[in-house]
Short mmCIF file of C-alpha atoms and ligand atoms in Angstrom, two decimals:
data_model
loop_
_atom_site.label_atom_id
_atom_site.label_comp_id
_atom_site.label_asym_id
_atom_site.label_seq_id
_atom_site.Cartn_x
_atom_site.Cartn_y
_atom_site.Cartn_z
CA MET A 1 187.12 -22.67 -106.97
CA THR A 2 186.67 -22.58 -110.73
CA THR A 3 187.93 -25.14 -113.21
CA THR A 4 187.85 -23.51 -116.59
CA VAL A 5 186.73 -25.73 -119.45
CA PHE A 6 187.74 -24.43 -122.85
CA LEU A 7 185.59 -25.74 -125.66
CA SER A 8 184.73 -24.15 -128.98
CA ARG A 9 185.06 -20.71 -127.46
CA PRO A 10 184.79 -17.53 -129.52
CA GLN A 11 188.02 -15.68 -130.08
CA CYS A 12 189.35 -13.93 -127.01
CA ASP A 13 188.82 -10.15 -127.13
CA VAL A 14 189.80 -7.36 -124.78
CA TRP A 15 186.57 -7.56 -122.77
CA GLN A 16 186.94 -11.26 -122.30
CA ARG A 17 190.49 -10.74 -121.11
CA ILE A 18 189.28 -8.12 -118.60
CA GLY A 19 186.69 -10.58 -117.30
CA ASP A 20 189.29 -13.33 -116.99
CA TRP A 21 191.66 -10.88 -115.28
CA LEU A 22 188.95 -10.14 -112.69
CA ALA A 23 188.44 -13.86 -112.13
CA GLY A 24 192.14 -14.32 -111.49
CA HIS A 25 192.61 -11.34 -109.16
CA GLN A 26 189.92 -11.83 -106.53
CA ARG A 27 192.47 -11.48 -103.71
CA GLN A 28 193.56 -8.07 -104.96
CA ILE A 29 189.92 -7.06 -105.43
CA ARG A 30 189.27 -7.93 -101.80
CA TRP A 31 192.13 -5.64 -100.77
CA VAL A 32 190.57 -2.83 -102.78
CA GLN A 33 187.19 -3.53 -101.16
CA TRP A 34 188.65 -3.33 -97.66
CA SER A 35 190.41 -0.06 -98.55
CA VAL A 36 187.02 1.33 -99.60
CA VAL A 37 185.54 0.08 -96.31
CA LEU A 38 188.21 2.05 -94.45
CA VAL A 39 187.63 5.26 -96.42
CA TYR A 40 183.86 4.81 -96.03
CA ALA A 41 184.15 4.38 -92.26
CA VAL A 42 186.34 7.48 -91.91
CA LEU A 43 184.03 9.64 -94.04
CA LEU A 44 180.99 8.40 -92.15
CA VAL A 45 182.22 8.50 -88.55
CA VAL A 46 184.75 11.34 -88.29
CA PRO A 47 182.31 14.18 -89.20
CA VAL A 48 180.03 13.12 -86.32
CA LEU A 49 182.91 13.68 -83.90
CA LEU A 50 183.79 17.11 -85.27
CA PRO A 51 182.02 20.41 -84.53
CA MET A 52 179.43 21.49 -87.07
CA PRO A 53 181.02 23.45 -89.95
CA GLY A 54 180.57 27.23 -89.88
CA ASN A 55 178.97 29.23 -92.66
CA THR A 56 182.37 30.07 -94.13
CA ALA A 57 183.62 26.45 -94.25
CA HIS A 58 184.67 25.08 -97.65
CA ILE A 59 184.96 21.61 -99.11
CA TRP A 60 188.76 21.96 -99.11
CA ASP A 61 189.24 23.25 -95.56
CA ASP A 62 186.54 21.47 -93.56
CA PHE A 63 186.42 17.69 -93.27
CA THR A 64 182.65 17.52 -92.69
CA ARG A 65 181.93 19.51 -95.84
CA PHE A 66 184.47 17.41 -97.71
CA ALA A 67 182.84 14.16 -96.54
CA GLN A 68 179.37 15.46 -97.52
CA PHE A 69 180.62 16.36 -100.96
CA VAL A 70 182.33 13.02 -101.46
CA PHE A 71 179.29 11.02 -100.29
CA TRP A 72 176.42 12.84 -101.90
CA GLY A 73 178.10 15.07 -104.45
CA ILE A 74 180.44 12.56 -106.11
CA TRP A 75 179.91 9.03 -104.87
CA TRP A 76 176.15 8.70 -105.20
CA PRO A 77 175.60 10.33 -108.63
CA MET A 78 178.77 8.76 -110.04
CA VAL A 79 177.81 5.28 -108.88
CA LEU A 80 174.47 5.68 -110.69
CA LEU A 81 176.21 6.87 -113.85
CA ALA A 82 178.85 4.12 -113.66
CA THR A 83 176.18 1.44 -113.24
CA ALA A 84 174.48 2.59 -116.45
CA LEU A 85 177.84 2.60 -118.24
CA VAL A 86 179.57 -0.58 -117.02
CA GLY A 87 176.98 -2.51 -115.01
CA ARG A 88 177.07 -3.12 -111.27
CA VAL A 89 180.84 -2.89 -111.01
CA TRP A 90 180.40 -0.76 -107.92
CA CYS A 91 178.44 -3.56 -106.20
CA GLY A 92 180.85 -6.33 -107.11
CA LEU A 93 184.23 -4.66 -106.85
CA LEU A 94 183.96 -1.68 -104.53
CA CYS A 95 180.83 -1.51 -102.38
CA PRO A 96 181.78 -1.56 -98.66
CA GLU A 97 178.37 -2.91 -97.67
CA GLY A 98 178.63 -5.82 -100.08
CA ALA A 99 182.16 -6.62 -98.91
CA ILE A 100 181.14 -6.54 -95.23
CA SER A 101 178.01 -8.60 -95.85
CA GLU A 102 179.93 -11.28 -97.75
CA PHE A 103 182.71 -11.34 -95.15
CA SER A 104 180.27 -11.81 -92.26
CA SER A 105 178.45 -14.46 -94.28
CA ARG A 106 181.75 -16.33 -94.76
CA HIS A 107 182.24 -16.46 -90.99
CA GLY A 108 178.58 -16.56 -89.98
CA ARG A 109 175.95 -19.13 -89.16
CA GLY A 110 175.08 -19.94 -92.75
CA GLY A 111 171.35 -20.23 -92.14
CA GLY A 112 168.77 -20.75 -94.88
CA ILE A 113 167.32 -17.62 -96.44
CA PRO A 114 163.85 -16.86 -95.00
CA ARG A 115 161.08 -16.94 -97.57
CA TRP A 116 159.93 -13.45 -96.73
CA PHE A 117 163.33 -12.04 -97.75
CA LYS A 118 162.56 -13.13 -101.28
CA TRP A 119 159.48 -10.94 -101.63
CA ASN A 120 160.06 -8.89 -104.78
CA GLY A 121 158.67 -5.71 -103.26
CA TRP A 122 161.48 -5.11 -100.75
CA PRO A 123 163.83 -3.13 -103.02
CA THR A 124 161.00 -0.77 -103.98
CA ILE A 125 159.70 -0.31 -100.44
CA ALA A 126 163.24 0.12 -99.09
CA PHE A 127 164.11 2.69 -101.76
CA ALA A 128 160.95 4.73 -101.13
CA GLY A 129 161.35 4.46 -97.33
CA THR A 130 164.99 5.53 -97.21
CA THR A 131 164.44 8.34 -99.73
CA LEU A 132 161.58 9.74 -97.68
CA TYR A 133 163.31 9.28 -94.33
CA GLY A 134 166.48 10.82 -95.75
CA GLN A 135 164.53 13.97 -96.56
CA MET A 136 162.87 14.08 -93.15
CA VAL A 137 166.24 14.09 -91.37
CA SER A 138 168.23 16.02 -94.04
CA VAL A 139 170.61 13.16 -94.68
CA TYR A 140 172.52 15.09 -97.36
CA GLN A 141 173.22 18.04 -95.09
CA TYR A 142 174.19 16.62 -91.69
CA PRO A 143 176.63 13.94 -90.48
CA LYS A 144 174.48 12.29 -87.80
CA PRO A 145 171.61 11.31 -90.15
CA ALA A 146 174.18 10.13 -92.71
CA LEU A 147 175.71 7.87 -90.08
CA LEU A 148 172.27 6.66 -89.03
CA VAL A 149 171.01 5.91 -92.55
CA LEU A 150 174.21 4.58 -94.16
CA GLY A 151 175.64 3.06 -90.98
CA GLY A 152 172.28 1.45 -90.17
CA SER A 153 172.13 -0.07 -93.62
CA THR A 154 175.70 -1.37 -93.31
CA LEU A 155 174.97 -2.87 -89.90
CA ALA A 156 171.85 -4.57 -91.27
CA ALA A 157 173.92 -5.91 -94.20
CA ALA A 158 176.47 -7.35 -91.75
CA VAL A 159 173.82 -8.95 -89.53
CA VAL A 160 171.94 -10.47 -92.48
CA GLY A 161 175.26 -11.72 -93.85
CA TYR A 162 176.14 -13.30 -90.51
CA LEU A 163 172.80 -15.06 -90.18
CA TYR A 164 172.04 -16.22 -93.71
CA GLY A 165 173.87 -17.82 -96.61
CA LYS A 166 177.47 -19.03 -96.82
CA GLU A 167 179.80 -16.50 -98.45
CA LYS A 168 176.77 -14.93 -100.07
CA ARG A 169 175.38 -11.42 -100.35
CA VAL A 170 171.83 -12.11 -99.24
CA TRP A 171 171.36 -8.48 -98.21
CA CYS A 172 172.44 -7.16 -101.62
CA ARG A 173 170.34 -9.68 -103.51
CA TYR A 174 167.05 -9.15 -101.70
CA LEU A 175 167.04 -6.18 -99.34
CA CYS A 176 169.51 -3.43 -100.29
CA PRO A 177 167.57 -0.12 -100.58
CA VAL A 178 169.41 0.82 -103.77
CA GLY A 179 169.74 -2.69 -105.19
CA GLY A 180 166.52 -2.34 -107.18
CA VAL A 181 167.64 0.97 -108.71
CA PHE A 182 171.06 -0.45 -109.60
CA GLY A 183 169.36 -3.47 -111.15
CA LEU A 184 167.32 -1.19 -113.43
CA LEU A 185 170.31 0.95 -114.41
CA ALA A 186 172.47 -2.09 -115.17
CA LYS A 187 169.98 -3.03 -117.90
CA LEU A 188 171.31 -0.06 -119.87
CA ALA A 189 174.95 -1.07 -119.57
CA PRO A 190 176.74 -1.93 -122.82
CA LEU A 191 178.73 -4.63 -120.97
CA HIS A 192 177.58 -7.86 -119.38
CA PHE A 193 178.69 -11.37 -118.59
CA ARG A 194 177.23 -13.38 -121.44
CA VAL A 195 176.35 -17.05 -121.13
CA ASP A 196 176.69 -19.09 -124.30
CA GLN A 197 174.07 -21.82 -123.90
CA GLU A 198 175.49 -23.98 -126.68
CA ILE A 199 178.96 -24.09 -125.14
CA TRP A 200 177.46 -24.65 -121.68
CA GLN A 201 175.56 -27.70 -122.91
CA GLN A 202 178.58 -28.93 -124.81
CA SER A 203 180.62 -28.67 -121.60
CA GLN A 204 178.06 -30.87 -119.83
CA ARG A 205 178.63 -33.62 -122.38
CA VAL A 206 182.42 -33.48 -122.68
CA GLY A 207 185.37 -32.38 -120.62
CA PRO A 208 186.05 -32.61 -116.88
CA LYS A 209 183.39 -31.69 -114.36
CA PRO A 210 183.92 -28.03 -113.55
CA GLY A 211 184.28 -26.70 -110.01
CA VAL A 212 181.83 -24.37 -108.37
CA VAL A 213 181.68 -20.60 -108.79
CA ASN A 214 180.74 -18.64 -105.71
CA CYS A 215 178.35 -16.11 -107.18
CA ALA A 216 177.78 -14.04 -104.05
CA PRO A 217 174.56 -12.30 -105.23
CA LEU A 218 173.07 -15.72 -106.05
CA VAL A 219 172.62 -15.28 -109.79
CA PRO A 220 171.62 -18.55 -111.52
CA LEU A 221 174.58 -18.67 -113.91
CA LYS A 222 173.22 -21.11 -116.44
CA THR A 223 170.08 -19.12 -117.14
CA MET A 224 171.53 -15.62 -116.70
CA ARG A 225 170.22 -13.48 -119.55
CA GLY A 226 170.88 -9.93 -118.42
CA ALA A 227 173.05 -7.69 -116.25
CA SER A 228 170.40 -6.68 -113.75
CA ASP A 229 171.31 -9.06 -110.91
CA CYS A 230 174.99 -9.57 -111.77
CA HIS A 231 177.52 -7.67 -109.64
CA MET A 232 180.22 -7.89 -112.33
CA CYS A 233 182.67 -9.47 -109.89
CA GLY A 234 184.15 -11.55 -112.70
CA ARG A 235 184.35 -14.79 -110.70
CA CYS A 236 182.38 -16.74 -113.29
CA SER A 237 184.41 -15.49 -116.24
CA GLY A 238 185.49 -18.53 -118.27
CA PHE A 239 183.27 -20.93 -116.31
CA ARG A 240 182.62 -24.00 -118.48
CA GLY A 241 184.17 -21.92 -121.27
CA ALA A 242 180.67 -20.47 -121.68
CA ILE A 243 180.68 -17.22 -119.70
CA ARG A 244 182.58 -14.15 -120.75
CA LEU A 245 182.50 -10.41 -120.43
CA ALA A 246 181.10 -9.05 -123.69
CA ARG A 247 179.75 -5.94 -125.31
CA ARG A 248 176.12 -5.58 -126.27
CA SER A 249 173.75 -2.88 -127.43
CA PRO A 250 172.65 -0.69 -124.47
CA SER A 251 169.07 -1.27 -125.63
CA HIS A 252 169.38 -5.06 -125.89
CA GLU A 253 168.27 -6.08 -122.40
CA ILE A 254 165.22 -3.83 -122.30
CA VAL A 255 164.00 -4.82 -125.76
CA HIS A 256 164.88 -8.51 -125.81
CA VAL A 257 165.15 -9.70 -122.19
CA ALA A 258 163.03 -7.47 -119.94
CA GLY A 259 159.77 -8.65 -121.47
CA GLU A 260 160.38 -12.37 -120.86
CA HIS A 261 159.49 -12.37 -117.19
CA PRO A 262 157.30 -9.38 -116.29
CA LYS A 263 158.25 -7.88 -112.92
CA PRO A 264 155.40 -5.76 -111.55
CA TRP A 265 157.53 -4.46 -108.67
CA GLU A 266 160.08 -3.12 -111.11
CA THR A 267 157.25 -1.21 -112.79
CA VAL A 268 156.28 0.24 -109.40
CA LEU A 269 159.91 1.21 -108.76
CA ILE A 270 160.23 2.94 -112.14
CA VAL A 271 156.86 4.67 -112.22
CA PHE A 272 156.12 5.46 -108.57
CA GLY A 273 159.69 5.34 -107.20
CA LEU A 274 162.16 6.90 -109.62
CA MET A 275 159.59 9.05 -111.43
CA GLY A 276 157.51 9.80 -108.33
CA VAL A 277 159.04 9.56 -104.85
CA ALA A 278 162.45 10.75 -106.08
CA VAL A 279 160.92 13.75 -107.86
CA GLY A 280 158.94 14.75 -104.76
CA ALA A 281 162.07 14.36 -102.61
CA PHE A 282 164.10 16.65 -104.87
CA HIS A 283 161.22 19.13 -105.31
CA TRP A 284 159.91 19.98 -101.91
CA THR A 285 162.57 22.46 -100.79
CA ALA A 286 162.11 24.53 -103.96
CA SER A 287 158.40 24.04 -104.48
CA PRO A 288 156.01 27.00 -104.08
CA TRP A 289 153.20 24.39 -103.78
CA PHE A 290 154.90 22.94 -100.70
CA ASN A 291 155.08 26.39 -99.08
CA ALA A 292 151.51 27.24 -100.04
CA THR A 293 150.22 23.95 -98.57
CA LYS A 294 152.18 24.51 -95.38
CA LEU A 295 150.89 28.06 -95.00
CA TRP A 296 147.32 26.97 -95.66
CA ALA A 297 147.57 24.15 -93.08
CA ALA A 298 149.19 26.45 -90.49
CA GLU A 299 146.43 29.06 -90.91
CA ARG A 300 143.72 26.43 -90.48
CA LEU A 301 145.41 25.13 -87.33
CA VAL A 302 145.79 28.62 -85.84
CA GLU A 303 142.15 29.41 -86.64
CA SER A 304 141.17 26.23 -84.81
CA SER A 305 143.53 27.04 -81.88
CA VAL A 306 145.36 23.74 -82.44
CA LEU A 307 148.93 24.94 -81.99
CA TRP A 308 150.87 21.86 -80.92
CA PRO A 309 151.78 20.74 -84.47
CA LEU A 310 153.49 24.13 -84.86
CA GLU A 311 155.26 23.96 -81.52
CA ILE A 312 156.62 20.41 -81.37
CA PHE A 313 160.15 19.97 -82.72
CA PRO A 314 160.94 16.25 -82.83
CA PRO A 315 164.57 15.11 -82.31
CA TRP A 316 167.06 15.08 -85.23
CA TRP A 317 166.52 11.37 -85.92
CA VAL A 318 162.82 11.98 -86.57
CA LEU A 319 162.88 15.38 -88.25
CA THR A 320 165.65 17.89 -89.00
CA ASN A 321 166.46 19.72 -85.76
CA TYR A 322 169.52 21.99 -85.81
CA PRO A 323 168.57 25.27 -84.07
CA GLU A 324 172.21 26.43 -84.18
CA ARG A 325 171.92 26.39 -88.01
CA SER A 326 168.36 27.80 -87.91
CA ASP A 327 167.29 24.57 -89.58
CA VAL A 328 164.39 23.05 -87.70
CA LEU A 329 161.25 21.25 -88.85
CA THR A 330 158.08 21.31 -86.80
CA LEU A 331 155.67 18.41 -86.69
CA LEU A 332 153.55 20.27 -89.24
CA ASP A 333 156.55 20.76 -91.56
CA GLY A 334 157.31 17.05 -91.33
CA ALA A 335 153.71 16.05 -92.00
CA ILE A 336 153.48 18.34 -95.04
CA LEU A 337 156.85 17.07 -96.30
CA VAL A 338 155.67 13.45 -96.16
CA PHE A 339 152.33 14.42 -97.71
CA TYR A 340 154.04 16.37 -100.51
CA VAL A 341 156.44 13.56 -101.46
CA LEU A 342 153.73 10.89 -101.35
CA ALA A 343 151.21 13.08 -103.20
CA THR A 344 153.81 13.75 -105.93
CA ALA A 345 154.58 10.03 -106.17
CA LEU A 346 150.90 9.13 -106.48
CA ALA A 347 150.00 11.94 -108.91
CA VAL A 348 152.94 11.29 -111.24
CA GLY A 349 152.75 7.53 -110.79
CA PHE A 350 149.07 7.24 -111.63
CA ALA A 351 149.35 9.66 -114.57
CA ILE A 352 152.17 7.57 -116.07
CA THR A 353 150.35 4.31 -115.27
CA LEU A 354 147.33 5.63 -117.18
CA LEU A 355 149.48 6.59 -120.18
CA LEU A 356 151.25 3.21 -120.10
CA SER A 357 147.87 1.48 -120.02
CA ILE A 358 146.68 3.48 -123.02
CA ALA A 359 149.88 2.59 -124.90
CA THR A 360 149.36 -1.08 -123.99
CA LEU A 361 145.79 -1.03 -125.30
CA CYS A 362 146.84 0.75 -128.49
CA LEU A 363 148.84 -2.37 -129.35
CA GLY A 364 146.00 -4.84 -128.83
CA ARG A 365 143.91 -6.41 -126.10
CA TRP A 366 145.00 -5.82 -122.51
CA ASN A 367 148.16 -7.72 -121.73
CA PRO A 368 149.93 -7.22 -118.36
CA GLY A 369 153.23 -8.50 -119.78
CA ARG A 370 153.16 -5.85 -122.50
CA PHE A 371 152.29 -3.16 -119.93
CA HIS A 372 155.30 -4.06 -117.76
CA HIS A 373 157.56 -4.34 -120.80
CA LEU A 374 156.58 -0.84 -121.94
CA ALA A 375 157.28 0.45 -118.41
CA GLN A 376 160.87 -0.78 -118.80
CA THR A 377 161.35 1.55 -121.75
CA LEU A 378 161.05 4.48 -119.33
CA ILE A 379 164.23 3.46 -117.48
CA PRO A 380 166.48 5.93 -119.41
CA ILE A 381 164.37 9.00 -118.64
CA ALA A 382 163.63 7.88 -115.06
CA SER A 383 167.35 7.30 -114.38
CA ALA A 384 168.46 10.52 -116.06
CA GLY A 385 166.07 12.49 -113.86
CA VAL A 386 167.39 10.93 -110.67
CA PHE A 387 170.97 11.55 -111.78
CA LEU A 388 170.18 15.21 -112.49
CA GLY A 389 168.40 15.59 -109.14
CA LEU A 390 171.38 14.15 -107.27
CA SER A 391 173.92 16.13 -109.22
CA ALA A 392 171.95 19.30 -108.39
CA PHE A 393 173.13 18.76 -104.83
CA SER A 394 176.76 18.45 -105.99
CA LEU A 395 176.40 21.68 -107.96
CA ALA A 396 174.76 23.50 -105.05
CA GLN A 397 177.71 22.52 -102.87
CA LEU A 398 180.21 23.74 -105.44
CA ARG A 399 178.27 26.99 -105.84
CA MET A 400 178.44 27.54 -102.08
CA ASP A 401 182.21 27.42 -102.47
CA GLY A 402 182.21 29.91 -105.32
CA ILE A 403 182.59 27.34 -108.12
CA ASP A 404 180.00 27.97 -110.81
CA LEU A 405 179.69 25.82 -113.91
CA PRO A 406 177.99 27.96 -116.58
CA TRP A 407 177.43 25.03 -118.99
CA VAL A 408 175.32 23.04 -116.52
CA ASP A 409 171.95 24.06 -117.96
CA TYR A 410 173.01 22.95 -121.43
CA ALA A 411 174.24 19.63 -120.04
CA ARG A 412 170.92 19.11 -118.25
CA VAL A 413 168.89 19.84 -121.38
CA ALA A 414 171.13 17.54 -123.42
CA MET A 415 170.78 14.72 -120.91
CA LEU A 416 166.99 15.02 -120.73
CA VAL A 417 166.68 15.21 -124.52
CA LEU A 418 168.94 12.19 -125.05
CA ALA A 419 167.24 10.13 -122.34
CA SER A 420 163.78 11.07 -123.66
CA GLY A 421 164.84 10.12 -127.18
CA TRP A 422 166.25 6.82 -125.95
CA SER A 423 163.05 5.99 -124.07
CA GLY A 424 161.06 6.90 -127.19
CA VAL A 425 163.16 4.63 -129.41
CA LEU A 426 162.87 1.78 -126.89
CA SER A 427 159.08 2.22 -126.76
CA TRP A 428 158.94 2.06 -130.55
CA ARG A 429 161.08 -1.07 -130.71
CA VAL A 430 159.18 -2.81 -127.90
CA SER A 431 155.84 -1.95 -129.52
CA GLY A 432 157.13 -3.66 -132.69
CA LEU A 433 157.43 -6.94 -130.77
CA TYR A 434 153.71 -6.92 -130.03
CA CYS A 435 152.11 -5.32 -133.07
CA ARG A 436 152.94 -4.94 -136.75
CA GLY A 437 150.46 -2.15 -137.58
CA LYS A 438 152.32 1.16 -137.88
CA GLY A 439 149.20 3.18 -137.00
CA ARG A 440 148.72 1.37 -133.69
CA ARG A 441 152.40 1.62 -132.90
CA LEU A 442 152.35 5.36 -133.55
CA MET A 443 149.36 5.79 -131.22
CA ALA A 444 151.21 3.81 -128.54
CA LEU A 445 154.30 5.91 -129.10
CA ALA A 446 152.25 9.10 -128.69
CA SER A 447 150.97 7.88 -125.33
CA MET A 448 154.49 6.94 -124.27
CA GLY A 449 155.59 10.40 -125.43
CA PHE A 450 153.12 11.97 -122.99
CA ALA A 451 154.53 9.75 -120.22
CA ILE A 452 158.05 10.91 -121.07
CA ALA A 453 156.84 14.53 -121.18
CA THR A 454 155.27 14.11 -117.72
CA ALA A 455 158.65 13.04 -116.36
CA ASN A 456 160.36 15.97 -118.05
CA THR A 457 157.84 18.44 -116.63
CA GLY A 458 158.92 17.65 -113.08
CA TRP A 459 162.58 18.35 -113.89
CA PHE A 460 161.70 21.44 -115.93
CA LEU A 461 159.85 22.89 -112.94
CA LEU A 462 162.75 22.19 -110.60
CA PHE A 463 165.56 23.53 -112.80
CA TRP A 464 163.89 26.30 -114.76
CA GLY A 465 160.28 26.78 -113.66
CA TRP A 466 160.60 27.74 -109.99
S1 LIG B 1 177.11 -13.73 -112.42
FE1 LIG B 1 177.76 -13.77 -110.27
S2 LIG B 1 179.83 -14.61 -110.32
FE2 LIG B 1 179.35 -13.98 -112.41
S3 LIG B 1 180.16 -11.88 -112.58
FE3 LIG B 1 178.00 -11.73 -112.01
S4 LIG B 1 178.02 -11.60 -109.78
FE4 LIG B 1 180.04 -12.37 -110.38
#
């Protein structure tokens, strides 16, 4: 329950009114959330009960194809885009997993949060693990793996909610496999809930004692400086008269906030996760290097009369296994897939780490904080790449149904150019916080330019090279 304390508050604008509207309509928001839960359950469960779609099935006449398109073709890329545009509105207002987790926490045991949940590496590990596993079982193509991966995650969210916290989203805060990615994207959002420290302190001295805001993702309201952890639920809007929804520059958080508390695991997620694991996961089906490696390994095995890796077909929940669709992975295929994705992640990740290190040293003596701050400037290009990779699946689905969008290549080039430019500008601005010498800053920018070019090379190969 929130008691709003109005002090010397800035004039009310449209964004502030939207925030206050959210705060006052939590009941209605919960209805919307439960409607999304219903749609989510139908899209996830019904396709498993239906026969596999034939080769002539379309998005508009086959429910399984429709559900696939909605999940992976629209929902996933659009949630990423929306998070970069308006913050984690999806998490706070619509996400079925968040709603279920909070609901079960409201009626659960309310236990203390285990210390190991709070390890900062979980979002990165969970993202890499689910991305890799999703490729092994073809989660985008078949309903059973989708139910296993998404349903498993929802079940885990419900169980964690039931066991820990009271009316909190412990799962979302610490363990959600996409929470880390959403947290990075939200840093680019031109909207956030801003805390006015002066008004907050003033409210502590005068006025009635305010009530308590239930911030489900456990954001420390008083010290909140960015949009990364906030789910944009609006509950704290107007709290102490100091919090309001407000516009900001999309570059503000990365330049002025991200460097305050270096987060090494976020660097790993950007450099090895979004720019590495994700690239490998989108690449392998189109990559001639993947095929060449597989052929080479198969020949060596045959020469050595070791045939079992070519003859074992693990079940669908280990590796893709749909003989009726002529889509089956052998043990060797699976091993090469995992190798390819991890090798891509390591090769790209270490190359970019090296370039980031050079940029860091160009600006002065080694400083880990500066290194991690510079890594944050790569968020635009890393996110744009992942969005393009995901939307490639949407476009492939549309193409299968005879819908071709001739302007797509131009849109891809424009997005990569804009994101690269944005990352470049952020690098320049961040370098200015650490060094005044233009020469040193230009050398750092050149190194960052090579890092941005490395990211672009992966997408160039996928869309135009192979
Ligand atoms: S800080 Fe918490 S309560 Fe406030 S909008 Fe964000 S998630 Fe909601």
